[in-house]
Short mmCIF file of C-alpha atoms in Angstrom, two decimals:
data_model
loop_
_atom_site.label_atom_id
_atom_site.label_comp_id
_atom_site.label_asym_id
_atom_site.label_seq_id
_atom_site.Cartn_x
_atom_site.Cartn_y
_atom_site.Cartn_z
CA UNK A 949 160.74 76.25 -22.02
CA UNK A 950 158.51 79.32 -21.55
CA UNK A 951 157.10 80.93 -24.60
CA UNK A 952 155.83 84.35 -25.22
CA UNK A 953 152.98 83.54 -27.62
CA UNK A 954 150.66 80.75 -28.63
CA UNK A 955 147.79 80.96 -31.21
CA UNK A 956 144.12 80.06 -31.18
CA UNK A 957 143.55 76.46 -32.65
CA UNK A 958 147.18 75.52 -31.77
CA UNK A 959 147.89 72.40 -29.82
CA UNK A 960 150.50 73.01 -27.10
CA UNK A 961 152.16 70.76 -24.50
CA UNK A 962 151.91 72.28 -21.04
CA UNK A 963 152.13 71.79 -17.26
CA UNK A 964 148.57 70.99 -16.17
CA UNK A 965 147.57 71.46 -12.51
CA UNK A 966 145.08 68.77 -11.36
CA UNK A 967 143.80 68.84 -7.81
CA UNK A 968 147.08 69.70 -6.12
CA UNK A 969 148.03 73.21 -7.17
CA UNK A 970 151.76 72.37 -6.70
CA UNK A 971 151.84 69.09 -8.66
CA UNK A 972 151.63 69.31 -12.45
CA UNK A 973 151.43 66.71 -15.11
CA UNK A 974 152.47 67.36 -18.68
CA UNK A 975 149.51 67.35 -21.17
CA UNK A 976 148.67 68.50 -24.59
CA UNK A 977 145.91 71.16 -24.78
CA UNK A 978 144.06 73.07 -27.44
CA UNK A 979 144.39 76.91 -27.29
CA UNK A 980 141.05 78.49 -27.50
CA UNK A 981 141.84 82.20 -26.63
CA UNK A 982 142.14 84.71 -29.39
CA UNK A 983 145.47 86.56 -29.86
CA UNK A 984 143.74 89.81 -28.82
CA UNK A 985 142.57 88.29 -25.52
CA UNK A 986 146.06 86.96 -24.97
CA UNK A 987 147.50 90.47 -25.47
CA UNK A 988 145.14 91.95 -22.88
CA UNK A 989 145.43 89.08 -20.33
CA UNK A 990 149.07 87.94 -20.82
CA UNK A 991 147.98 84.25 -20.83
CA UNK A 992 145.43 82.05 -22.59
CA UNK A 993 142.56 79.48 -22.19
CA UNK A 994 142.99 75.97 -23.32
CA UNK A 995 140.91 72.72 -23.46
CA UNK A 996 142.78 69.67 -22.14
CA UNK A 997 143.58 66.78 -24.44
CA UNK A 998 143.74 63.25 -23.05
CA UNK A 999 144.52 59.83 -24.49
CA UNK A 1000 141.89 58.48 -22.15
CA UNK A 1001 138.20 58.71 -22.79
CA UNK A 1002 136.97 58.65 -19.13
CA UNK A 1003 133.74 60.71 -19.85
CA UNK A 1004 132.70 60.04 -23.39
CA UNK A 1005 129.73 62.41 -23.07
CA UNK A 1006 132.24 65.36 -22.66
CA UNK A 1007 134.82 64.39 -25.24
CA UNK A 1008 135.42 64.62 -28.99
CA UNK A 1009 137.88 62.33 -30.78
CA UNK A 1010 140.85 63.99 -32.36
CA UNK A 1011 141.14 62.86 -36.01
CA UNK A 1012 144.29 63.23 -38.06
CA UNK A 1013 142.23 64.78 -41.01
CA UNK A 1014 141.11 67.63 -38.68
CA UNK A 1015 144.80 68.77 -38.03
CA UNK A 1016 147.15 70.87 -39.94
CA UNK A 1017 150.87 71.07 -39.37
CA UNK A 1018 154.08 68.90 -39.44
CA UNK A 1019 153.81 67.57 -35.86
CA UNK A 1020 151.55 64.72 -34.76
CA UNK A 1021 150.07 63.47 -31.50
CA UNK A 1022 151.73 60.20 -30.32
CA UNK A 1023 148.47 58.33 -29.65
CA UNK A 1024 144.73 58.38 -30.09
CA UNK A 1025 143.47 61.45 -28.14
CA UNK A 1026 140.41 63.32 -27.21
CA UNK A 1027 139.39 66.88 -26.52
CA UNK A 1028 138.13 66.95 -22.96
CA UNK A 1029 135.47 69.56 -23.40
CA UNK A 1030 134.53 70.03 -19.71
CA UNK A 1031 138.00 70.81 -18.67
CA UNK A 1032 139.03 74.28 -19.87
CA UNK A 1033 141.60 76.29 -17.84
CA UNK A 1034 143.59 79.56 -17.91
CA UNK A 1035 147.40 79.16 -18.38
CA UNK A 1036 150.42 81.39 -18.30
CA UNK A 1037 153.02 81.24 -21.04
CA UNK A 1038 155.32 79.82 -18.28
CA UNK A 1039 153.08 76.73 -18.14
CA UNK A 1040 153.90 75.91 -21.83
CA UNK A 1041 156.51 73.17 -22.07
CA UNK A 1042 156.57 73.32 -25.97
CA UNK A 1043 154.60 74.34 -28.94
CA UNK A 1044 153.54 71.84 -31.52
CA UNK A 1045 153.44 72.90 -35.20
CA UNK A 1046 149.84 71.42 -35.10
CA UNK A 1047 146.63 73.33 -35.51
CA UNK A 1048 143.02 72.31 -35.58
CA UNK A 1049 141.16 73.13 -38.78
CA UNK A 1050 138.64 75.88 -38.29
CA UNK A 1051 135.57 73.83 -38.75
CA UNK A 1052 136.54 71.18 -36.33
CA UNK A 1053 137.65 73.99 -33.82
CA UNK A 1054 134.21 75.49 -34.05
CA UNK A 1055 132.67 72.00 -33.29
CA UNK A 1056 135.04 71.74 -30.23
CA UNK A 1057 134.02 75.21 -28.98
CA UNK A 1058 130.32 74.31 -29.36
CA UNK A 1059 130.83 71.07 -27.42
CA UNK A 1060 132.68 73.00 -24.69
CA UNK A 1061 129.71 75.37 -24.40
CA UNK A 1062 127.22 72.45 -24.27
CA UNK A 1063 129.44 70.47 -21.86
CA UNK A 1064 129.84 73.28 -19.44
CA UNK A 1065 126.61 75.32 -19.74
CA UNK A 1066 124.19 72.62 -21.18
CA UNK A 1067 122.80 72.34 -24.56
CA UNK A 1068 120.82 75.12 -25.97
CA UNK A 1069 117.10 74.43 -25.84
#
């Protein structure tokens, strides 16, 4: 199910391309792009969400109290802050009615910056 819009702080379920660009695996992800950037680019950036905590130094736990909406994640999950990618709307399998509260979203964004570029000195 392709969509024509997602929103910043929304959790979506999408086709994620790992090493093989042809093979995709369904994964939830957190949309980090603003609506304005999406309007300009026709796609969006998102941070992968995983139920596995392979690299704890690059993850943040998702807590129920940090979420708003009627949907829920099926299991304990983590923002994988070193895995941010660009997606087209065709990659979206479905939208969740689930958003990250602004304060926690800002923490995730800061962790992404620290994970990818290193902590500010």
